[in-house]
Coordinates of C-alpha atoms and ligand atoms in Angstrom, one line a residue:
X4 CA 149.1 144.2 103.7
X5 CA 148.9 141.7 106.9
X6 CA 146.9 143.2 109.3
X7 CA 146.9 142.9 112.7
X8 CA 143.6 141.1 114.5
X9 CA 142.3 141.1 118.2
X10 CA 142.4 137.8 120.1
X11 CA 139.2 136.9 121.9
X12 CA 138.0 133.7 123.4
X13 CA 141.5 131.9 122.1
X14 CA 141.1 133.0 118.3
X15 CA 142.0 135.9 116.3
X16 CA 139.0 138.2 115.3
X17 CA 138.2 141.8 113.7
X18 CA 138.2 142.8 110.5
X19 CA 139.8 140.9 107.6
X20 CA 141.9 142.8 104.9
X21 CA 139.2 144.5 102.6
X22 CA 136.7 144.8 105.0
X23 CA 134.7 147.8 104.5
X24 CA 134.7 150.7 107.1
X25 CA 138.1 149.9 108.9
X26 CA 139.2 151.9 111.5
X27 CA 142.8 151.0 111.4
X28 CA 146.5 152.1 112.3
X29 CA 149.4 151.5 110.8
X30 CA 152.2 149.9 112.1
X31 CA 155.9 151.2 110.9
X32 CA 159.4 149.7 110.9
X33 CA 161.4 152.6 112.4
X34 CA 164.4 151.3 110.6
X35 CA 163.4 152.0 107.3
X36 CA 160.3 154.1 107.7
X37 CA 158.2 151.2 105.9
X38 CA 154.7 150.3 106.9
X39 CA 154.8 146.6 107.9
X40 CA 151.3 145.8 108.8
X41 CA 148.0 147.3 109.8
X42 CA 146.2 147.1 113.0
X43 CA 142.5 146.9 113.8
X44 CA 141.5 149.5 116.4
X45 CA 138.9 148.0 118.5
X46 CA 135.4 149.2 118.5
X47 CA 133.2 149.2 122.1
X48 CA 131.6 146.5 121.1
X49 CA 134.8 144.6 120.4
X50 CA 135.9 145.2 123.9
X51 CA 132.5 144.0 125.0
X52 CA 133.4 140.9 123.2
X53 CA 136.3 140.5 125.2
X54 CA 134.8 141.4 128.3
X55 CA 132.0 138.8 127.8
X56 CA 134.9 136.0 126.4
X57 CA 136.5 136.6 129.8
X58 CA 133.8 137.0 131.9
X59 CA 132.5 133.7 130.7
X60 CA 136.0 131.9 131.4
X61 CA 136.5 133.4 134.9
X62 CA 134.0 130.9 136.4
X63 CA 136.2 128.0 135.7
X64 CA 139.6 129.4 135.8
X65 CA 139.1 130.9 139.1
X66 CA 138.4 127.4 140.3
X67 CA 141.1 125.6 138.5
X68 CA 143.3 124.0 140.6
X69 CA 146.4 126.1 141.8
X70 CA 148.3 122.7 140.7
X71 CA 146.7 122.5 137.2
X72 CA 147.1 126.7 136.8
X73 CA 150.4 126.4 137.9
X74 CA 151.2 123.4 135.0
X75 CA 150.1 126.0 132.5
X76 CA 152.2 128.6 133.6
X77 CA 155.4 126.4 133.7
X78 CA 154.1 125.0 129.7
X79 CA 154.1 129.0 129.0
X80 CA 156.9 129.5 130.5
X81 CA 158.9 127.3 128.5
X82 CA 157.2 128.4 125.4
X83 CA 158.3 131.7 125.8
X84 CA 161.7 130.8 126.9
X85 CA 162.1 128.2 123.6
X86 CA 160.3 131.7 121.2
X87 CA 162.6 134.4 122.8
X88 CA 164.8 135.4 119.7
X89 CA 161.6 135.2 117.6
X90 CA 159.8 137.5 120.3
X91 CA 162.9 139.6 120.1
X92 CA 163.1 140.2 116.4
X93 CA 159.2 140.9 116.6
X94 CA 160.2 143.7 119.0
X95 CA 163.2 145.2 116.9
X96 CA 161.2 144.9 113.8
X97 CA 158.3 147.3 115.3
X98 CA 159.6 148.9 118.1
X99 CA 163.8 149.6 116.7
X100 CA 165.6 148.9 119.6
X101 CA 169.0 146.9 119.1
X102 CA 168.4 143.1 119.0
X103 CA 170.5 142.2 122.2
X104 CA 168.0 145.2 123.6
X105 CA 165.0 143.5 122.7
X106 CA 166.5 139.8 123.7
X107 CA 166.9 141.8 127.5
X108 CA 163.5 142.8 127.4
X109 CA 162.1 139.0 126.9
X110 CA 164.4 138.5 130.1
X111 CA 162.9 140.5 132.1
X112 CA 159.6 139.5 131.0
X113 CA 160.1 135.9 131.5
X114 CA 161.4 136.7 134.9
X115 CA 157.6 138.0 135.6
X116 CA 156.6 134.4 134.2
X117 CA 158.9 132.4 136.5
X118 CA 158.1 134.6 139.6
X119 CA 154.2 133.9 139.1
X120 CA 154.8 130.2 138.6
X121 CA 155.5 129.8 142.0
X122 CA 151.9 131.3 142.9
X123 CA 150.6 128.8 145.3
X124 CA 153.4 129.3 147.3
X125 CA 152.4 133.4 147.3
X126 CA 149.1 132.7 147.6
X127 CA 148.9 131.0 151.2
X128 CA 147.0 132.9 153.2
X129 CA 146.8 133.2 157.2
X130 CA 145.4 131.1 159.9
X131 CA 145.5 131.6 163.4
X132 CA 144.0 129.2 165.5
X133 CA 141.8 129.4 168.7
X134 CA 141.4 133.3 168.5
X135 CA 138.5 132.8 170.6
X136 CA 137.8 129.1 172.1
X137 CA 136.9 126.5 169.4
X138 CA 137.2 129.6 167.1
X139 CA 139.6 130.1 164.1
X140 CA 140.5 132.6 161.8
X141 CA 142.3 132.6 158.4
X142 CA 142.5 134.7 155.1
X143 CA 142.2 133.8 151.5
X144 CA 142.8 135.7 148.6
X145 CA 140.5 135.5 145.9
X146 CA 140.9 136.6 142.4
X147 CA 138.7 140.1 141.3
X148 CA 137.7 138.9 138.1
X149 CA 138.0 140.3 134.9
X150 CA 141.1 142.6 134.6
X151 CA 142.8 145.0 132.4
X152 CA 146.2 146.1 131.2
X153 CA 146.8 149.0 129.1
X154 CA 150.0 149.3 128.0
X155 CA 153.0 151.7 126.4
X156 CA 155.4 151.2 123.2
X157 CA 158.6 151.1 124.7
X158 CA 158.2 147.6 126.1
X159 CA 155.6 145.7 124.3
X160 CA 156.5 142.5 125.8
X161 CA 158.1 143.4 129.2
X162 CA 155.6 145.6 130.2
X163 CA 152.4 143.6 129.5
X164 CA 154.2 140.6 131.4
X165 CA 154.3 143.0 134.5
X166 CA 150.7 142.4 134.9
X167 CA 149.4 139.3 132.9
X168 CA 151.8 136.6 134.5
X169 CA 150.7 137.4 138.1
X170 CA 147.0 138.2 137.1
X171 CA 145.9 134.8 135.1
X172 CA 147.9 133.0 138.1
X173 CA 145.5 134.6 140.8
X174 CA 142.7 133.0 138.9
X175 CA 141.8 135.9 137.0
X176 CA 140.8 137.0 132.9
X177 CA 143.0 139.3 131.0
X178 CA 142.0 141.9 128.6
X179 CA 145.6 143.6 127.1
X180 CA 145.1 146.6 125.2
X181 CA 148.6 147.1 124.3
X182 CA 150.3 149.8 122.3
X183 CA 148.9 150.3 118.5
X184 CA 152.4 151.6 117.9
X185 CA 154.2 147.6 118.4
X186 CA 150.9 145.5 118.4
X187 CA 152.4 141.9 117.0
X188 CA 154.3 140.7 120.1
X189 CA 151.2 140.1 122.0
X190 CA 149.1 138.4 119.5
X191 CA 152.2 135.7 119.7
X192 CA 152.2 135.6 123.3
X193 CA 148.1 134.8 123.2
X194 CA 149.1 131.9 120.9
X195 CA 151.9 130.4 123.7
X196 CA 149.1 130.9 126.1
X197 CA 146.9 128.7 123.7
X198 CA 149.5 126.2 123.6
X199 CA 150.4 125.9 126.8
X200 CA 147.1 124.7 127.6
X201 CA 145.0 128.5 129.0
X202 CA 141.7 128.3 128.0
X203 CA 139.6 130.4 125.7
X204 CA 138.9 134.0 127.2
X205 CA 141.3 133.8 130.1
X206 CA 143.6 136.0 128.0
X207 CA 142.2 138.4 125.4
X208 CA 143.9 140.8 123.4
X209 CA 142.5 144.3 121.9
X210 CA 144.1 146.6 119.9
X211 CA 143.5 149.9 119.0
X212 CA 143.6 153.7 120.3
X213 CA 141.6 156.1 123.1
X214 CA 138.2 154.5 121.6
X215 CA 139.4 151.2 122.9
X216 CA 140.7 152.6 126.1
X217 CA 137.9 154.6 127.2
X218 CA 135.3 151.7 126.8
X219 CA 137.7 149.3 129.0
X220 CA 137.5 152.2 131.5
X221 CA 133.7 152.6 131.1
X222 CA 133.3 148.9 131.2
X223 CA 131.2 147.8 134.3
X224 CA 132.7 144.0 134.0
X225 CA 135.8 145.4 134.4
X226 CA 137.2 145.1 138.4
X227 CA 140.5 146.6 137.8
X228 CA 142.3 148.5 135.4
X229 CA 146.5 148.5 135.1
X230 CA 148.3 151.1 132.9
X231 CA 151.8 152.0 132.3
X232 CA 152.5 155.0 130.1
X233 CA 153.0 158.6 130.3
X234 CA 151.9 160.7 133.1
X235 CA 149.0 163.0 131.1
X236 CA 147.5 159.4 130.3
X237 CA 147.7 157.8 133.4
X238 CA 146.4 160.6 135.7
X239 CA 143.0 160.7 133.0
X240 CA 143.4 156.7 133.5
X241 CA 144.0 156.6 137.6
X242 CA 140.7 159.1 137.6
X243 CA 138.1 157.7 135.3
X244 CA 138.7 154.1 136.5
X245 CA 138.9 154.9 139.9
X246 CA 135.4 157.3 139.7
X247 CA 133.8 154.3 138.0
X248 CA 134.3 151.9 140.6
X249 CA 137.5 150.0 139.4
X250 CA 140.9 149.3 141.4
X251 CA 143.3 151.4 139.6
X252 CA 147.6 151.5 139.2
X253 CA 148.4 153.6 136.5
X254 CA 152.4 154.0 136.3
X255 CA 153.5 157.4 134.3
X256 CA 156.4 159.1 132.8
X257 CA 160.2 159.8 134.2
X258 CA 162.4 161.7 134.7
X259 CA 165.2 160.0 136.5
X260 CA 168.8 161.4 137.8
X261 CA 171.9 160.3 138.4
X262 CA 173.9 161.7 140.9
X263 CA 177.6 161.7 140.7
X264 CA 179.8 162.5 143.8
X265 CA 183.5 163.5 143.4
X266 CA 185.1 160.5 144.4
X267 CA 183.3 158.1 141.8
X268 CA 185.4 156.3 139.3
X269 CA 184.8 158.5 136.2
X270 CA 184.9 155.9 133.4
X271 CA 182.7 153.7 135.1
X272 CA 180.3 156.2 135.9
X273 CA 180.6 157.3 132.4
X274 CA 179.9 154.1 131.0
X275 CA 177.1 153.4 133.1
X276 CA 175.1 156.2 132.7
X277 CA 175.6 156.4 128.8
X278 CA 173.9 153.2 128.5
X279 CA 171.4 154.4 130.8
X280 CA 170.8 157.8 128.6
X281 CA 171.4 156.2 124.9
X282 CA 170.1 152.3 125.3
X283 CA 166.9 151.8 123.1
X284 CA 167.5 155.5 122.1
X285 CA 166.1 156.9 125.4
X286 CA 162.7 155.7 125.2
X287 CA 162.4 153.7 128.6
X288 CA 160.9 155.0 132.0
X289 CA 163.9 154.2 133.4
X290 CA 166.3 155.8 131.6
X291 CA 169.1 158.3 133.1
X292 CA 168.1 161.5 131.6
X293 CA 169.6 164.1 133.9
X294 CA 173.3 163.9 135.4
X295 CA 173.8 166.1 138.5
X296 CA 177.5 166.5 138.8
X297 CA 178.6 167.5 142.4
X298 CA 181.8 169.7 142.4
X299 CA 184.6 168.5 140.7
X300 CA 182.7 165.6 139.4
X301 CA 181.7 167.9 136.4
X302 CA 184.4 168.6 133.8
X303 CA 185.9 164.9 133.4
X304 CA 182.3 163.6 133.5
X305 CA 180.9 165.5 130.7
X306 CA 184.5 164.5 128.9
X307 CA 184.2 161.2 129.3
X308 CA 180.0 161.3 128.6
X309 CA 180.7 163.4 125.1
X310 CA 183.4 160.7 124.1
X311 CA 180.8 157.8 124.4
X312 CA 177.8 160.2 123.0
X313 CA 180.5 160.9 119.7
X314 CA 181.9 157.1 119.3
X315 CA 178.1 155.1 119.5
X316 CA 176.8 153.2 116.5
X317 CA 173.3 154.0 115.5
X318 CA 171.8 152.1 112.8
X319 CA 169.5 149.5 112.4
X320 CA 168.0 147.7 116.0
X321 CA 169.1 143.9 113.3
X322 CA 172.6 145.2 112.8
X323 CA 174.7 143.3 116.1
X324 CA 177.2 146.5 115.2
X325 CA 174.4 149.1 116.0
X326 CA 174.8 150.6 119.9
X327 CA 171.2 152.3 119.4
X328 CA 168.4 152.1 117.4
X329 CA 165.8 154.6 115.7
X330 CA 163.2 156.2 117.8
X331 CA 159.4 154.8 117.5
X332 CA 157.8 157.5 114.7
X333 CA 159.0 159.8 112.3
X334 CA 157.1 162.7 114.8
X335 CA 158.6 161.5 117.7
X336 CA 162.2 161.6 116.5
X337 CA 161.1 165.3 115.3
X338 CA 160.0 166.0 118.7
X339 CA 163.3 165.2 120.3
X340 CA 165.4 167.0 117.8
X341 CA 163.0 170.4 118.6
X342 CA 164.6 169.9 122.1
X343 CA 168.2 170.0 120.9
X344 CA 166.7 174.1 119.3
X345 CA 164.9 174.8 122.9
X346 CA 167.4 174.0 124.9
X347 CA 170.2 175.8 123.2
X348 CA 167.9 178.9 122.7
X349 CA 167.4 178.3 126.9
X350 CA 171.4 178.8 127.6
X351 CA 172.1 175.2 127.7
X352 CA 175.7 174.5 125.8
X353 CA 174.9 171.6 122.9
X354 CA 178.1 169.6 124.0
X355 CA 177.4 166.9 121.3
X356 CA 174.9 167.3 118.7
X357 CA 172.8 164.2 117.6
X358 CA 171.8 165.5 114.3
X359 CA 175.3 165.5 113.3
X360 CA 177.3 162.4 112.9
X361 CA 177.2 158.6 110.6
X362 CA 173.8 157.0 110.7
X363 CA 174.4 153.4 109.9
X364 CA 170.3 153.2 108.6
X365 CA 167.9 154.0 105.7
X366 CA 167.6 157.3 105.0
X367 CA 163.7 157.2 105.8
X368 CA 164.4 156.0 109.4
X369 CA 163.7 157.8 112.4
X370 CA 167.0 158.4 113.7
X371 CA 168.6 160.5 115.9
X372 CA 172.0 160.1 117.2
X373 CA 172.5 160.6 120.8
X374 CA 172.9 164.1 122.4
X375 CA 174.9 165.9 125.3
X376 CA 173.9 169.5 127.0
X377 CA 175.6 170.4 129.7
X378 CA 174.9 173.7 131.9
X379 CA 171.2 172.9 132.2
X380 CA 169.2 174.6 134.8
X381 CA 166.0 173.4 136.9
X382 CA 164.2 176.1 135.1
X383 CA 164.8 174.9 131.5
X384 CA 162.3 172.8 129.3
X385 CA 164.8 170.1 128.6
X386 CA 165.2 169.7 132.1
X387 CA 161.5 169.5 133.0
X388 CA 159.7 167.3 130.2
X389 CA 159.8 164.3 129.5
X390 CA 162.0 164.1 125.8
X391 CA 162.0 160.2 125.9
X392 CA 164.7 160.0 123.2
X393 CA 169.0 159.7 123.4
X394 CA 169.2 163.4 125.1
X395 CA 171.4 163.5 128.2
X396 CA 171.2 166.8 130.2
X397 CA 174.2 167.7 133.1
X398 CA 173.3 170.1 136.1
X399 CA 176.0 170.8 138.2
X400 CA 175.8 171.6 142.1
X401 CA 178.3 172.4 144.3
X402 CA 177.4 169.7 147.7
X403 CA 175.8 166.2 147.9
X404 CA 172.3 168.0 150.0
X405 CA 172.0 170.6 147.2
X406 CA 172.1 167.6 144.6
X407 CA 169.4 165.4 146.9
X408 CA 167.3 168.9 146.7
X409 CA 167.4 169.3 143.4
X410 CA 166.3 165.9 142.9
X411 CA 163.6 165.9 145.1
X412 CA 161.8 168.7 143.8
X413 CA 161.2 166.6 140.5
X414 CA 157.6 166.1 140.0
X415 CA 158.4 162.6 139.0
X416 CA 159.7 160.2 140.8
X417 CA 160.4 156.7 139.0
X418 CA 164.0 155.6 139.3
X419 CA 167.5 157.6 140.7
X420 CA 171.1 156.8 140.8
X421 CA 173.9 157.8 143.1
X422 CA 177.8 157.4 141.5
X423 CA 180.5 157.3 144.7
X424 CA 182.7 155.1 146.4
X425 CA 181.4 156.6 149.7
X426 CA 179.3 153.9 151.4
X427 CA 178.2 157.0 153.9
X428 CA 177.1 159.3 151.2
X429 CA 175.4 156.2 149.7
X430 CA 173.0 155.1 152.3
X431 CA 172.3 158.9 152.7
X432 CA 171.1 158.7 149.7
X433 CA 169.1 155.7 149.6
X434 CA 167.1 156.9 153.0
X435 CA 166.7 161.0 151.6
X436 CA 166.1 160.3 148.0
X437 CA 161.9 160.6 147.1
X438 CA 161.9 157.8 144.5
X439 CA 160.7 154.3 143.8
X440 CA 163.8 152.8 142.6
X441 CA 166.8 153.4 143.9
X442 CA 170.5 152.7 142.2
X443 CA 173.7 153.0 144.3
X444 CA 176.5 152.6 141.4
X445 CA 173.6 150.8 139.2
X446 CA 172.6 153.2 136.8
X447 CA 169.1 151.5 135.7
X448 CA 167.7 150.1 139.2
X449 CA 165.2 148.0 137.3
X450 CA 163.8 145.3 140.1
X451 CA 164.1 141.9 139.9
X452 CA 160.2 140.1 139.6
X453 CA 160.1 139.5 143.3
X454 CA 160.4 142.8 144.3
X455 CA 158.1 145.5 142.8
X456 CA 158.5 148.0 140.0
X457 CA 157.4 151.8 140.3
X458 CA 157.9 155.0 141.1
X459 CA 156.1 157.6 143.7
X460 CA 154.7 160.8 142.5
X461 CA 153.8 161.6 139.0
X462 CA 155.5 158.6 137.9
X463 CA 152.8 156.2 140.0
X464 CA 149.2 157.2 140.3
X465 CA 147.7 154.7 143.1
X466 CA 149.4 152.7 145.8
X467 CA 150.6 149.4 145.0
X468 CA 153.6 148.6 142.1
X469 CA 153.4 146.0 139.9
X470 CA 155.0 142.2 140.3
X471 CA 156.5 140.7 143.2
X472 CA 153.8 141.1 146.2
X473 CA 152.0 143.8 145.0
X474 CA 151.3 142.2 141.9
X475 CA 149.7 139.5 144.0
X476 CA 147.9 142.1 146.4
X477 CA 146.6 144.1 143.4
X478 CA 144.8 141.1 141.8
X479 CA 143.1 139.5 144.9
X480 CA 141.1 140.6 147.2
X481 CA 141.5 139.2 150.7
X482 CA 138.6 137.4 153.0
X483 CA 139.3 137.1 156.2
X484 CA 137.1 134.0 158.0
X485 CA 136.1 133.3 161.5
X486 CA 135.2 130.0 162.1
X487 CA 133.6 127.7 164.8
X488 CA 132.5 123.9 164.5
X489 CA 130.1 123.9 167.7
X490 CA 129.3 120.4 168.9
X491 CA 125.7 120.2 169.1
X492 CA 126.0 119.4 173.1
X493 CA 127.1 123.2 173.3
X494 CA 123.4 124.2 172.9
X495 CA 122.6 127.8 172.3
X496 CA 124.8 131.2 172.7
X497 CA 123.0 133.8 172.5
X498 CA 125.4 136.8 173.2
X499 CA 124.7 140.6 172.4
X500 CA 127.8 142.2 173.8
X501 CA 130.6 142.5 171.3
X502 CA 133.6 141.3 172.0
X503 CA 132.2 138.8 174.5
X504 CA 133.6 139.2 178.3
X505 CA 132.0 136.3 178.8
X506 CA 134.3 133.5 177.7
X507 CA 138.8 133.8 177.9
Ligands
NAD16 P1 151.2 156.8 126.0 O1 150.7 157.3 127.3 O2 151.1 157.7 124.8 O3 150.3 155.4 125.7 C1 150.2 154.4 126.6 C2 148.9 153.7 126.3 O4 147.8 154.5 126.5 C3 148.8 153.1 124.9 O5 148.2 151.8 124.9 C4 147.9 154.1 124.2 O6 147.2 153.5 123.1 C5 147.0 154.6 125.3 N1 146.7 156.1 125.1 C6 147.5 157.0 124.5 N2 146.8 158.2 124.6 C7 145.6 158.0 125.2 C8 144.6 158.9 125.6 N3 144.6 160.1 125.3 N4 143.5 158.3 126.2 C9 143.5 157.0 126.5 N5 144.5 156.1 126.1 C10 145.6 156.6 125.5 O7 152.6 156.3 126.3 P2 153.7 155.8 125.2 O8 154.1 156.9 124.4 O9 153.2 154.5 124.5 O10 154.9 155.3 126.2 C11 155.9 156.1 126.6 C12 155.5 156.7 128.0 O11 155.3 155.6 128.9 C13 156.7 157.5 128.6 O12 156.1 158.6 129.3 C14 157.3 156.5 129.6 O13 158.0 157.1 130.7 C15 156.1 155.8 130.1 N6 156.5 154.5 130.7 C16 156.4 154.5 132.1 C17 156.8 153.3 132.7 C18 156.8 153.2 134.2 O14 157.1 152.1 134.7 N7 156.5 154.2 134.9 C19 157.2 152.2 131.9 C20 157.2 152.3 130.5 C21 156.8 153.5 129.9

């Protein structure tokens, strides 16, 4: 069975295959329902080791040269550019999701890459000259140290490339727990970073479960701590970093709406928001999973949505013809089906029924094709949780305010979507809407890497996003210097009052 090491100080480590008292996971290929590898979970001591491997390295990469860091980003850049479809079948192979799925997610990773080769330009701090005479002041931001990113399944190479990019290019050391679920992708990516020239400890990698996540947390040479998962997690992450001294973002779970106004184009609309509610099955923090259908929006929307649920492909995330994948575990998938019982026993009408219908896969997969309620109500279970899987729920409301109402009383608050040709009713939206992401005819309003990513809410614990500036401003802390270069001929100045009235 291959198993699945940590990387520490720029070489794989943990227990071999036949060592003795292994606490290990196992890793699954949702297509078939095969185990494909086991995983070492990480002991305290192993995330000491990392700690120390990075701690040790933080020395001399903080004070690498912004032009030599920056030569090792663009080498790992084009590494992972040149190892995309391999990173991509890595993904599909653990994870499920279609192949032209995963190959996105590599995108949007790189994208985090590209934005954080052009660090020294982010970097520049402030000067302003003469704030006092002969006196200057100016900023710098300095890297924190040794930092952390804990880290879902549904992206296991997007996600982590949120943080790590924009980290190591401030200077500081990475520790990546990511999900035991999909481990693979990252031990690759800390090989690129080995190739492209990163020294030993700058990026570590440990795998493993609550054991591993709790000593990161505990850790004192830990400065800062960055999760993305579901919102039970990252409120216990956002509190037990944060009460043990550590700078904290800890991005949760979704559930994201799109609202669609009379005048929209139907079909379009349609289309957009079943790729939004189906794509990798469901299972991304950005997926549409509630449609509220203003007025006469309703009938031909749910039409057109039940057509597209009824006519997708699911099969195997390798097969080009497969529209959608399986979902991550054989307990998950359950999971999601027990919804498609709750919510009919809550009222809700089952308009398509994703345990009925072709399933282009193994029989042992975890499949579930994708489903349509409509008549759902604020009040109901599949409206409140989280399902992460291919279940699309329509509420209908009768004005554009009662539709922004509904939507802001949603504890979360990642991502929402507004379907209209009505430019008015559109930036009404944008201003009144309580969410972090906003999409006006753009069903998944994923950022580009120089803006930020995240929600408000339950869907963001702590103040800053990731990527784009705040990446930056969450992995450096700012100094701000006041300097004077008196000639000796100035003699003494010996002043007690505070700010001087002395001297213009
Ligand atoms: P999860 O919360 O179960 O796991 C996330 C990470 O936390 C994993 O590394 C896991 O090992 C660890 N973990 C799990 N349980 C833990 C515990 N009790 N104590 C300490 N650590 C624990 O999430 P998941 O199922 O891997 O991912 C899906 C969730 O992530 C969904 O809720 C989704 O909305 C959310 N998500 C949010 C965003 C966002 O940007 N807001 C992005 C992607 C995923």
């Amino acid at each position: 069975m291959r198993m699945i090491n940590h990387w520490i100080a720029g070489r794989e480590t943990g227990n071999r295959p036949g060592g003795v008292g292994l606490h290990v996971g196992q890793v699954h290929n949702p297509a078939t329902g095969e185990v494909s590898a086991e995983v070492d979970y990480a002991t305290p001591a192993e995330v000491d080791a990392a700690v120390a491997a990075a701690q040790e390295a933080f020395a001399g990469w903080r004070s690498t040269s912004l032009a030599r860091r920056t030569k090792v980003l663009f080498a790992f850049r084009n590494l992972i550019d040149s190892h995309q479809e391999e990173l991509a079948r890595i993904i599909t192979a653990e994870h499920g999701k279609t192949l032209e799925d995963a190959r996105g997610e590599v995108a949007r990773g790189l994208d985090v890459i590209e934005f954080a080769c052009g660090i020294p330009h982010v970097l520049e701090g402030g000067f302003s000259a003469n704030v006092s005479t002969s006196i200057d002041t100016y900023s710098i931001r300095q890297p924190l140290g040794v930092v952390a990113g804990i880290t879902p399944f549904n992206f296991p190479v997007m996600v982590p490339m949120w943080m790590f990019p924009i980290a190591v290019a401030c200077g500081n050391c990475f520790v990546l727990k990511p999900s035991e679920k999909d481990p693979s992708a990252s031990i690759m990516v800390a090989r690129l970073w080995e190739e492209a020239g990163l020294p030993p400890g700058v990026f570590n990698v440990v795998h493993g479960d609550k054991v591993a996540v709790d000593a990161i947390l505990a850790h004192p040479g830990i400065a800062a701590v960055s999760f993305v998962g579901s919102t039970p997690v990252a409120r216990y992450i956002y509190v037990t970093a944060a009460s043990a001294g550590k700078r904290v973002q800890a991005l949760g779970g979704a559930k994201n709406h799109a609202v669609v106004l009379p005048d929209a184009d139907t079909g379009f609309a349609a289309d957009a928001i079943a790729s939004a509610a189906y794509g990798s099955a469901g299972e991304r923090c950005m997926a549409i999973s509630a449609v509220v259908a203003v007025g006469a929006a309703g009938d031909p929307l749910v039409e057109a949505l039940a057509v597209r649920a009824r006519e997708l492909r699911t099969g195997p995330g390798d097969d080009e013809r497969s529209g959608m994948g399986p979902l991550i575990t054989e307990a998950h998938r359950d999971r999601v089906a027990g919804y498609l019982v709750t919510g009919v026993a809550e009222g809700a009408e089952l308009v398509v029924d994703g345990r009925e219908g072709p399933i282009d896969g193994s029989r042992e997969g975890y499949y579930l094709r994708p489903s349509l309620f409509d008549g759902v109500t604020p009040e109901m279970a599949i409206y409140r949780d989280e399902i992460f899987g291919p279940v699309l729920c329509v509420l209908r409301v009768p004005t554009f305010e009662d539709a922004v109402e509904l939507v802001n009383a949603s504890p979360y608050a990642n991502g929402a979507a507004i379907f209209t040709n009505d430019g008015l009713a559109a930036r009404s939206f944008e201003e009144k809407v309580d969410a972090g992401m906003v999409g006006i005819n753009v069903p998944i309003p994923t950022p580009v890497a120089y803006y930020s990513f995240g929600g408000a809410k339950q869907s963001l614990f702590g103040d800053t996003h990731v990527h784009g500036e705040h990446g930056v401003h969450f992995y450096t802390k700012t100094k701000a210097v006041t300097a004077r270069w008196p000639k000796p001929a100035d003699g003494s100045d010996m002043r007690l009052a505070f700010p001087s009235t002395g001297q213009p």
